[in-house]
Structures are given as structure tokens and as C-alpha cells.
Amino acid sequence: MSPTARLAAGGEIDRARPLEFRFDGRQLIGFAGDTVASALIANGVHLTGRSFKLHRPRGIVGAGYEDSGALVHRVRPQPATNLLATVLPLEAGMELTSVNAWPSAAFDVGAMMQFLSALLPACFYYKTFMRPGWNWFEPAVRGLAGLGRLPDRDAWQPVTESRYGHCDALVAGGGPAGLAAALVAARAGARVILVDDGPFGGRLAGDGTVLDERPAARWVTGVVAELLATANVRMLPRSTVWGYHEHNYLTVVERAPRDAPDLDFRNWKIRARQVIIAAGAIERPIAFADNDRPGIMLASAVRTYVNHFAVLPGRKAIVFTNTDSGHAAAHDLAAAGASVTIVDARTEPGQGLLDAADARGIACHAGARVCKAYGSRRVSAVDVVGRSGEMMRLACDLVATSGGWNPAIHLATHNREARVSWSEALGGFLAEPVNGSFRLAGAANGHLGTAECLEEGARAGRAAVEAVGRIAPTINLPATRSEPTGIGPPVWAVAPRGKREKVFIDLSGDVTTADLGLAVREGFDSIELVKRYTTAGMGVDQGKTGNVNVIGIVGGLMNAAPAAIGTTTFRPPFVPVEFGAIAGARSGARLYPWRHTPLTEWHLAHGAAMAEAGLRWQRPRYYPQAGEGWLDAATREARTVRTSVGVYDGTPLGKFQLKGPGVPALLDLLYVNDFAALKPGRGKYGVMLTDDGLILDDGVTFRLDAARWLLHSSTGAADRVHQHLETILNVHRPDLDVSIIPVTSAFANATICGPRARDVLRALDPDFDVDGGPFPFMTVREGRIGGVPARVFRVSWTGELSYEINTAPRHAVAVWDRIMAAGARFGIAPIGSEANHILRVEAGYISTGHEVDGTSDVHDLGLGGMVSKTKTDFIGKRSMELRRRLDPVRPELVGLLPVDPACPVPEGAPITPRGAAADQEGFVSACVTSVALNRSIALGLLRSGRARIGETVHARVYGKIIPMQVVAPVFHDADRSRVKA
Amino acid sequence: MLLIPCPWCGPRPEAEFVCAGEVLPPRPADPNAVGDAAWTDYLVMRRNVRGVHDERWWHVRGCGSWLTLRRDTATHRILANDSAPGGRE
Amino acid sequence: MSAAGPPMTARRYAVALRRLAPRARFEACGAPEDLIAALHAAGLPVPERHNSSIGSDGDVRIDWLGPRRFVISAPLEREEAVGGALEAVFAGFAAADVACVTDIVVTFEIAGPGAADVLAQGTPLDVGSASFAPASATGTELWGVGVVVERPIADPASFLVTVERSYAGYIEGWLDTAAGSGSDLKPGVMLACWRG
């Protein structure tokens, strides 16, 4: 099939490069430079799909992102759906189908929905389908609604990059205003980014404008060449500014970047010192009955297809307009060979326009209106009501409508730094910046003439560069010819002649003028409510074409001026943006900043299963041997520690080096217990609260020498504790002279634990005495082990004799290997966090994230004895005392023994009175299979639990009730004799 | 993303900072001397305005400075930065 | 500086990525006047402006990264000598402190005309030559992680990125991906926490 609607000459397509493609099974041909939409029109295809709700035949309306729904599904080459045909570049071998139609747009089974339309008014799902209930109908209705379906397999995975950018001036839009602005800024030496998603030059690229007595394209080419050659200018073609955020932060999507052929998209996050919005204006349609028929388009789009793509969208055209630019579209069509009739809603369009039409052989009906369209898969005729009410039926295959121009103020209002006002002259909304960081220029600011656009663009460029402290050069703007830019009083929609006629005001969502009337009648008196009730402006085009018409009609219904109605809120994204483009390469291993210790490779080489252990640190969970599941491995590892010796990687533990005369006072404010008297070489377990009296973290702080302390935090709390310390020193007690150096990763920590730990440490050849007398519990020794500088802390979190051996990470693997060798004769095992969990539960040590859950205080956890009796203040003291005074009944830490010793209890399980479905009186914070007791044991927080030892309480899990005996919260080494051995 | 004027570094992206919340009255020097209601007010009452308020930021990934911004929460406009360059407040 | 591994080569951007051999590194913290006095006492110069670095004899470099923060680095073989000297000086200050952090960090070099394009994928900081002049050094964020970025005086066309060691594999994978892959380095392995 040959492209029947392609013009023989002209346009920006490459006739030497024909591209074959398929649409709904038909083999078609286009040219390089075509969009899918222009290629379809070239082949006489106007019907591209079915509408969202009513499955009415729909076609191409626009020529860019303003199009209200020419969506296609791409089967090949890269399966993807809901792609906008008007911006999708044509590629060789493409296979496309229509969306929301089965089996095809032309023969759509779902089209029967049209006959049900009486059942589907605005918000029908709250009305029509209420009996027996919406839930009953929903699956069927949802099955019929919606647009494209996601590809089942081989879905397109675009290669994307996300990056930041910086500039002095970002110019959004490369039409006459944007080019002039960019040229001034570029010549001033400013860093400029110029963004456009169409051809540079905007409408100048093909509308026959003359500059300096030559086609405007010549001027455009020269300016673009100069900008491209300027080092401080970055041109972003095929790109759209999709968000304008606070502090001049803009998001831009660049499609098919030429500098990176492997990329499909690049998402820019740009901080601009100054922003110039020269986004142009979007033509608004005039609505009338059945105005959604394929072949009814915006006049500006028709001009683009004729002039830029050399495609004639129709041979017998009606141009329904109230603007001078509509006449220009008629002339373009006539020049391309179409027979054209103008229906101008204005009674006096002006003699010049009438004469020009006459000279071209274009019939012009002034003061007339199109009131209804005919045709099903393509418009075939229109009814026109003439100046004195006479009715005409005119055959046609194309209707172009031009109802005026809406300045593209969307971006300007994204960051709430613009005042929006109604322009009576324009019949549209204008945005006025309320700060000096951006300005609008050209049609985006309501100035439609070429001369005004150029001048205002240059002025905006000058203001922008002066605002960033540069001197703006004077540039010579090209001479323009006068051009008609008149716009008549707005015609939002032509009223239907009967109740059954549908006048579509938002094609994306099948919203009609009747829906707007219904919304107003039902009392939705704000435009934001009308929008949500009817979904007008919520479809794929986000109201780019119909929004102002909606406001005008609602104003008419409410007897209010559009200025009083106001606009709905424009939000990013301005155009649809692929999620993948925003994410860039952030996926898989790059999703989160996982952290590793110097021993990770050793762990993996020894079969460790890794898991996150807080703050993105990856730690071994367990080291399974042949045939072992995780519980087998964890149990074996824990038993090895209880009977002999194990070693674990404690590197992620948070560490902060403190120095200064203010440290004792800081620690006394920080912890519930007394630290001021801590002697060099000794450590103390401390608990810190937030000022609301609840536990923030716990850990051991050592005094290394007279001047320095080393504070340990939990792995997962290191950042919180750091901020807590900083807050105290910068906000509450700036008088305390303390320096903090975070040193978490400065040390690798191999912790040996178990009754044989001392034997292993001794075998490592330490240059200090390791006996219990000279090196007691809660002390630190600095020295060398086997020649390697080391700092050894004697603390325990396992209920066994333990030594934390800290060395520089460069020695970590060697020291670890030596520990494994020295421990071999005791059967040493590396242990993971699962065994650690068993061991600490047996010993009754609390854990951040389990018992310390942000609601417990020190007394709750049985640590009340630690609380200083002498300090008048510490962080959290006042609140803890107040809370306990107001309600002495508190959850308290208890041990729990399931009556069935083999029964595990899920961690987090609620404890309720007798297991009833009632308010909980506590919860199980941890449950393990004890290696010391050979049974299931648990810790939990239970209301007034310490007074209830001996009682039986009940966990309730999914209706299953687990009885448990309340015991003291320690199952092993209750007198700590093993820890202190 | 906000652009925050750091007194030591100049304007910097928000990602380098941690917001430490609205500036509150100072923590009572002796909390025991404060009545229960006054203490709980200090703890939990926030102005949470739509409009101008003062808030603290910590330039944790930059220079480590603490700073106080006067910011309009509705527009994000930063009206003042009263912090001394650098040191602790 | 010597390379610890073979240079990575890339496709999308003209850039060479290397993990540098470790340098001795010391973190100094304290009141600004104490830190400046301590540097003078140690015979070390103070950079001329905030967020910049200055070189000294024996390939010692001083980075002024915050009002209360300097980083002093030196060749690894001088770790004990420089560390000992700093310890001795800082012992004379009540609240200013120094810590050896050699093993805390890994430094990557990103060199070549595409270096800024690679970094710009991870950091919101403007590292363009106008705003980030040679000798600049500052803390910022890179792919969600706190790092120090520097533009060395000796080679202003390149950048140094210093990251906490636990994140090194993650950052290395990102740098490689951002450069457009094509290198031997497989992003996502995220090992090599201690290498070189």
C-alpha cells in the first residue's frame, strides 16, 4: 500500500529512507523523520484506538504531547504499551497495535460500551453499580476499562541514566523566544542549557514565517549552529522539562541522547541559577457534538503535519476557528491541495482574512459554528449553523479546530512561586513569577507574535544573565513582518441540540459537557472538585488541551468568570516519563549502599549466608555445613560457643572516639548511669535514652586513657547515636568542649567467645597478660598480638568469656586466619548472627530492635538498678520519671517458657489475657531454641511482668493459642560467673 | 531538592544535610524545676506552621556545621540564615 | 600516586577509573583555632580557603573539610612517622583530637574528559571547573553515601573520591556502571572491601 496522503515535496522527512512498519496487522510505509502519528496519517489511518471508558473510535488530535490519547502498543522491536503516537519516532520494522480495542481498533468488541453510556455518567462507579455492590461489578468493568496491556514477556527494559546538571540559565523551549533568550545568555558567557522536545525553532520550523525577508528556518539554523558551537551551552533536543521544583531544581528527560548511543533515556536533575520558561502555547479545541471522531484535530497539529511532515491529513477540510491562526491552517491546507472551508465563529473576522481566503478559493462562513460531526471511524460530514441560524451539512474528511491559545504555564506553577491570573484578551491564564529566579517569555507569557516573542526572549535572557552577575550583550534581532494574531471571544463548546448528543471536553477520560453539568448540579462548586468528580484533566494528556475549556464551561454553568473559577493545580510530570528513566541505573546491586567488612570475602569463601544486620551492613547469618539448614547451622554454632569457643565478625559495631574536658559531663548527660568516674583502661555498659524517656541505644564505653574515650553503639543505631551526640553538643550543651571522630571502620573486630576463648587468645601470642586477674571483665588492653597492633576489649554479649580483638582492617584476614588456626584444636567455629541471637537470648541480654523497640525504658527491661541515684539530670530522666509516676503499670521484661518445649513462638506474637481476642498485655520479643536448655525459650514484654513470674500467659498467633510460663529473663549464666571468669 | 546556604560551604544540595527539626525553646537547665505540663509542652509541642519558621540543619555529609534556617514551609523560600560560619552555635 | 589495580576502561564516557593505593590518613577534629595551631605546631601549612587542600613537603596533603575538621594524608610508608608527630602535637590540646583513619577509606581516581559526567550521576554537587576549582576538596554525597571529592592540584582534569571502606565495593560498582561499563569490573559483586 502506498502512502496516499503523503505530499510529493517539502517537509523535514527523508524520502530517501523509507521505513516499513505494521499497524493492527497492516503493512504500511513511512519515512525517516516521521513520528508514528505522521506515518499513520500519511497512510490514511486516522482511527488509532478506542476510548478509555466508552470504547468510542478515536484518532490523532495533536502533533505532540498535547495529543489527548493516540496511544499505541508496540509489539516490536521493544514490547511496550501506551506509547503516544504523536511523539514516538518511527523505526523500521516496527509492529504496532491499537490499545483498548479487541481484536482491533476498527472492529472492537468493547464498542458495545457506547450503548451502555447512559449507565456510565461521571462517577458511575458510585452510582449505577451499587446493587448488589460495586465489588460485584468491578472485575468486569475494570476488564473493559483501561488502555494498553503490559507485554506478557520480553518487556522493554530501557537503558537509562540519571544525572545531575548545573547551569546559570536553563531555557525551557527552543522556539523564537527561547532561542533569543539562549543566544543572549550564551553570548554573555553564561552556562546555558536549552531544552526542547520538538525541532528547534518551534513553530518557526514550518509555519512559513519570514525573518529578515527570508524563511525563518534560515535564522533558526544560524542560531542553532552558533549555540552548538558555544562551549558553555548544552543543547538538549528530544528533551522535555517535566518538573520545576523548589529552588530552581528542574527535572528533564532526554530521549535517545546522541552522545550515548547505548542509552534510551537520560533523566537530568538540573539546578539552574535562572530559569526562562519559553514553552509556547497549546492550542485549545472548540467542542461540539461528536467532536471525538477520528479526523477531528487541532489546527496547529494540522499545520505541523502539512508543513513539517509533508502529510495531508484530509482532502476536504473544515477549519472551525475563532482565531487568525486558524485561517493560516486553512491556507496551509489549501496550498497543499486540499479543498477547504472555514467556519469562523467571529461575526467580523476582518476583511483582510476574508479577502485572503477568497483569493485562495477558500469558502469562509463568518459568524457560523460547527454543531455536530458525523462519521464513525472517520469524520464524514459536519452540521454548520450559519450566521442567521440556517443549517448546512458539509461533507468533509478532516475538521481542524482552533479555539485560541493557552499559554503553557504548567511548569511555571509547579513550585508555587507564580501568581496565576486570567487574561480576558487572551481567553487564557497567565503566570507571573513572584520571585526573581525565573521568567516567562513569548507565547508562554501570552505574546503570540513573532516579533514580541523574539524581543521578550532576548529581554528574559538579558535579565537572567544580569541576575547571575554577567554583562548582557545587545543582539540584533531579525526583522519580522506583521502577522495576524487575532483571537475572538472564547467559544468553549457549541451546545448540543439534544440530550443524546455528546460533546467531549476531555477526550482522554471520555468526559462530556453533560458530565460537567451533572457535577455542578450535584454541588461540586470548586474546579478541583469538578475535576476529581468527572476526571476531566486527569487523563493521559492531563488536561493540556481541554482544561481551560472545562474552566470556561464550569464558569458559564456557575455564572462566574473564569478568573473566579481559577485553575486546577499543575503538578509534575508535565509529560509522561518512564519510571526507568527516573531510576537510571539504580537497580540490583546498586539499589542500596550495602556495606561490607574486611572479612566479607572470607565469610563467603566459607559458605556464609549473608544478611543485613542494620545500617545496610552485610553480616554472616550462619555458615552451613553439608546438609545443614539454617537452624541446624545456628544451633551447632551456638553449641560450639557454649561448650568450647567460637568467633564472630563484630566489625560493624558503631565506634566514636571522644576527647575533651567536656567528655565526663557529656557521658553523664547521655547515659542513665554514672560515667564521670570511669578510670582509664576500664569500660562500662551504659543505656542512653531520648528526652522522651525511652531507650535510644545501649553499649559499652571505654576510657582508653586520661584524655580519650571510645563509645560503642549498636550496629544499626550508629547514625542515630552520632546525631544524638551532635545534637547535645551543638544544641543543648554547646559549652561542653568535646571532639568526636567516628572510627567505626577503622577497626576490624574479631570476637572470640566461649570457655576456651582465653586459650585461643593466649595462643595468638599477645604481649600482655590475658589471665582473669590482670585482665578482668570490662577492661581494655592495648598491645600486640603476634606482632600486630591490637586493642582487646573484654566484654560479652553471649554469656561466655569473650574478647573483642580490634585490629586495623589491613590485618583483619590474617588475624582471623590465625584465630581459626589457634582455635582448631578446640573445634572453633565461625558463628553468624543467628547463633548470636540464640546466645544473647539465653543470657538475657537486650537487643536494639527487639526488646529496645522505642517504647521501653530502662526499668521496663530490668535495668533500673543501673540508673544513677545521684545525678539530678540526664537525657530522658524527667520524662521517664513522669511517665512512671502517671502510670506505674508498665510492660516488663520477662522470660517465657512455652509449655510445649518444642513449640517455637513467632517473634512479635501478641500476648493476650488467656489468649482471647482482646487487647494485648504484652508481646514476645525474641524466641529461640536454646542449646543450653534444649528447649524453646523466649523473652517478652509483659504488663507488670516481674510480679507475675510463675503465671501462665498466652501468645495468640493467627487464632492459635500458645501457653507459656513466665520466668526470670535469664536462662544461662545467671550469676555472670562464666562472663567474668 | 532544597539548596541550603551553608555558612561555611555556601549553597549546597539538601542531600548533604540532615534536618534536625524546628528550633525549640532551649532545654530547661534543670528539668526537675519545670512543671509537668511545661515539660511535656517542651517535649511534644511544635508550631508546625504553614509559613515561616526556624529550623536546624546538620551538614553531616559536608562540613559538619549546624545551621539555623528561616524557611517558608509553603514555598521553601529561605529568608535568612542566622548561623555563624562554621563553629558550634 | 601509584595504581593499585589495572585501570578500568569505559565505553560511554572517556574516563579511566582506578582504585588508588592507600595513603596514611589522619582525621583531626576540634575547635578551628586549636586545629590551626596544631597544624602550625606540626610544621604543616593550612589551606588558603575552606574546602580546599594544600600540599606540603614529603607528599603530605592537608584537606580543610569543615570548621572542625582537617584530614592529613601522607604516603603509607610514613604512616608511623606522621602519625607519631601528630599524636605528639595533639596531646598538647585538651579537646582537639586526631585519629589514624588510614584503613577507614578507599580512594578512587576518576580521570579523563568524561570524569565530571560520571560523577554527576551520583553527586548533586556542582563539580564543574568554575565552581570546583583545582585544589578543591569537600564532603558531599555520592549515590547516597557520604564521600570526600577532590580535584587534585597536580592533575586538575581528574577527581579523587574517598569513600568509607565498607561502601567501596558499592561505589566502585556504581562508578563502573556510570562510566558505561565495558570494563572488567563486574558491578554488583560488591566485594573487594579490602584490596591492595
PDB file of C-alpha atoms in Angstrom, chain A residues 215-315:
ATOM      1  CA  PRO A 215      12.313  31.841   5.525  1.00  0.00           C
ATOM      2  CA  ALA A 216      12.593  31.801   9.336  1.00  0.00           C
ATOM      3  CA  ALA A 217      14.281  28.401   9.194  1.00  0.00           C
ATOM      4  CA  ARG A 218      17.419  30.154   7.906  1.00  0.00           C
ATOM      5  CA  TRP A 219      17.624  32.289  11.028  1.00  0.00           C
ATOM      6  CA  VAL A 220      16.892  29.269  13.232  1.00  0.00           C
ATOM      7  CA  THR A 221      19.637  27.232  11.576  1.00  0.00           C
ATOM      8  CA  GLY A 222      22.142  30.004  12.143  1.00  0.00           C
ATOM      9  CA  VAL A 223      21.261  30.456  15.813  1.00  0.00           C
ATOM     10  CA  VAL A 224      21.281  26.715  16.494  1.00  0.00           C
ATOM     11  CA  ALA A 225      24.672  26.399  14.818  1.00  0.00           C
ATOM     12  CA  GLU A 226      26.076  29.188  16.965  1.00  0.00           C
ATOM     13  CA  LEU A 227      24.669  27.691  20.161  1.00  0.00           C
ATOM     14  CA  LEU A 228      26.007  24.250  19.268  1.00  0.00           C
ATOM     15  CA  ALA A 229      29.437  25.755  18.731  1.00  0.00           C
ATOM     16  CA  THR A 230      29.439  27.578  22.072  1.00  0.00           C
ATOM     17  CA  ALA A 231      31.289  25.625  24.748  1.00  0.00           C
ATOM     18  CA  ASN A 232      29.202  26.972  27.617  1.00  0.00           C
ATOM     19  CA  VAL A 233      25.914  25.881  26.029  1.00  0.00           C
ATOM     20  CA  ARG A 234      24.385  22.440  26.310  1.00  0.00           C
ATOM     21  CA  MET A 235      21.608  21.740  23.828  1.00  0.00           C
ATOM     22  CA  LEU A 236      19.124  19.086  24.894  1.00  0.00           C
ATOM     23  CA  PRO A 237      16.996  18.181  21.861  1.00  0.00           C
ATOM     24  CA  ARG A 238      14.306  15.477  22.120  1.00  0.00           C
ATOM     25  CA  SER A 239      14.068  16.507  25.755  1.00  0.00           C
ATOM     26  CA  THR A 240      11.282  17.804  27.954  1.00  0.00           C
ATOM     27  CA  VAL A 241      11.417  19.711  31.218  1.00  0.00           C
ATOM     28  CA  TRP A 242       8.918  17.624  33.179  1.00  0.00           C
ATOM     29  CA  GLY A 243       9.172  19.225  36.581  1.00  0.00           C
ATOM     30  CA  TYR A 244      10.107  22.590  38.027  1.00  0.00           C
ATOM     31  CA  HIS A 245      10.763  22.103  41.708  1.00  0.00           C
ATOM     32  CA  GLU A 246      11.838  24.253  44.648  1.00  0.00           C
ATOM     33  CA  HIS A 247      14.963  26.380  44.474  1.00  0.00           C
ATOM     34  CA  ASN A 248      15.216  26.240  40.691  1.00  0.00           C
ATOM     35  CA  TYR A 249      15.648  22.488  40.581  1.00  0.00           C
ATOM     36  CA  LEU A 250      14.334  21.055  37.321  1.00  0.00           C
ATOM     37  CA  THR A 251      13.857  17.548  36.054  1.00  0.00           C
ATOM     38  CA  VAL A 252      14.362  16.945  32.349  1.00  0.00           C
ATOM     39  CA  VAL A 253      14.024  13.756  30.367  1.00  0.00           C
ATOM     40  CA  GLU A 254      16.314  13.419  27.351  1.00  0.00           C
ATOM     41  CA  ARG A 255      15.339  10.793  24.820  1.00  0.00           C
ATOM     42  CA  ALA A 256      17.840   8.862  22.719  1.00  0.00           C
ATOM     43  CA  PRO A 257      20.848  11.015  23.673  1.00  0.00           C
ATOM     44  CA  ARG A 258      23.068  11.341  20.631  1.00  0.00           C
ATOM     45  CA  ASP A 259      26.275  11.381  22.691  1.00  0.00           C
ATOM     46  CA  ALA A 260      25.453   7.991  24.209  1.00  0.00           C
ATOM     47  CA  PRO A 261      24.003   5.618  21.629  1.00  0.00           C
ATOM     48  CA  ASP A 262      23.584   2.882  24.235  1.00  0.00           C
ATOM     49  CA  LEU A 263      21.103   4.987  26.212  1.00  0.00           C
ATOM     50  CA  ASP A 264      17.369   5.141  25.656  1.00  0.00           C
ATOM     51  CA  PHE A 265      16.783   7.879  28.208  1.00  0.00           C
ATOM     52  CA  ARG A 266      18.742  10.220  30.367  1.00  0.00           C
ATOM     53  CA  ASN A 267      16.977  11.908  33.238  1.00  0.00           C
ATOM     54  CA  TRP A 268      18.517  15.239  34.206  1.00  0.00           C
ATOM     55  CA  LYS A 269      18.189  16.796  37.638  1.00  0.00           C
ATOM     56  CA  ILE A 270      19.315  20.347  36.990  1.00  0.00           C
ATOM     57  CA  ARG A 271      19.969  23.170  39.391  1.00  0.00           C
ATOM     58  CA  ALA A 272      19.703  26.411  37.448  1.00  0.00           C
ATOM     59  CA  ARG A 273      20.504  29.811  38.856  1.00  0.00           C
ATOM     60  CA  GLN A 274      17.951  31.329  36.494  1.00  0.00           C
ATOM     61  CA  VAL A 275      15.122  29.749  34.534  1.00  0.00           C
ATOM     62  CA  ILE A 276      13.426  31.033  31.393  1.00  0.00           C
ATOM     63  CA  ILE A 277      10.181  29.351  30.504  1.00  0.00           C
ATOM     64  CA  ALA A 278       9.551  29.722  26.799  1.00  0.00           C
ATOM     65  CA  ALA A 279       7.316  26.701  26.499  1.00  0.00           C
ATOM     66  CA  GLY A 280       4.969  28.271  23.975  1.00  0.00           C
ATOM     67  CA  ALA A 281       1.229  27.892  23.963  1.00  0.00           C
ATOM     68  CA  ILE A 282      -1.090  24.973  23.414  1.00  0.00           C
ATOM     69  CA  GLU A 283      -3.999  25.428  21.072  1.00  0.00           C
ATOM     70  CA  ARG A 284      -7.388  24.749  22.550  1.00  0.00           C
ATOM     71  CA  PRO A 285     -10.097  22.995  20.620  1.00  0.00           C
ATOM     72  CA  ILE A 286     -13.710  24.017  20.199  1.00  0.00           C
ATOM     73  CA  ALA A 287     -16.001  21.237  21.302  1.00  0.00           C
ATOM     74  CA  PHE A 288     -19.231  20.213  19.567  1.00  0.00           C
ATOM     75  CA  ALA A 289     -21.399  17.131  19.344  1.00  0.00           C
ATOM     76  CA  ASP A 290     -19.405  14.012  18.475  1.00  0.00           C
ATOM     77  CA  ASN A 291     -16.217  16.043  18.284  1.00  0.00           C
ATOM     78  CA  ASP A 292     -14.186  12.947  19.131  1.00  0.00           C
ATOM     79  CA  ARG A 293     -14.470  11.362  15.705  1.00  0.00           C
ATOM     80  CA  PRO A 294     -11.156  10.425  14.075  1.00  0.00           C
ATOM     81  CA  GLY A 295     -10.162  13.157  11.664  1.00  0.00           C
ATOM     82  CA  ILE A 296     -11.059  15.995  14.029  1.00  0.00           C
ATOM     83  CA  MET A 297      -7.790  17.624  15.016  1.00  0.00           C
ATOM     84  CA  LEU A 298      -6.224  20.774  16.368  1.00  0.00           C
ATOM     85  CA  ALA A 299      -5.489  23.284  13.618  1.00  0.00           C
ATOM     86  CA  SER A 300      -1.914  23.695  14.886  1.00  0.00           C
ATOM     87  CA  ALA A 301      -1.388  19.942  14.575  1.00  0.00           C
ATOM     88  CA  VAL A 302      -2.741  20.001  11.031  1.00  0.00           C
ATOM     89  CA  ARG A 303      -0.216  22.699  10.165  1.00  0.00           C
ATOM     90  CA  THR A 304       2.597  20.611  11.669  1.00  0.00           C
ATOM     91  CA  TYR A 305       1.568  17.548   9.667  1.00  0.00           C
ATOM     92  CA  VAL A 306       1.334  19.518   6.439  1.00  0.00           C
ATOM     93  CA  ASN A 307       4.427  21.677   6.843  1.00  0.00           C
ATOM     94  CA  HIS A 308       6.817  19.552   8.903  1.00  0.00           C
ATOM     95  CA  PHE A 309       5.869  16.012   7.884  1.00  0.00           C
ATOM     96  CA  ALA A 310       4.556  16.707   4.348  1.00  0.00           C
ATOM     97  CA  VAL A 311       1.352  14.862   5.113  1.00  0.00           C
ATOM     98  CA  LEU A 312      -2.115  15.972   4.109  1.00  0.00           C
ATOM     99  CA  PRO A 313      -4.485  14.832   6.872  1.00  0.00           C
ATOM    100  CA  GLY A 314      -7.553  15.372   4.697  1.00  0.00           C
ATOM    101  CA  ARG A 315      -8.544  16.393   1.186  1.00  0.00           C
TER     102      ARG A 315
END
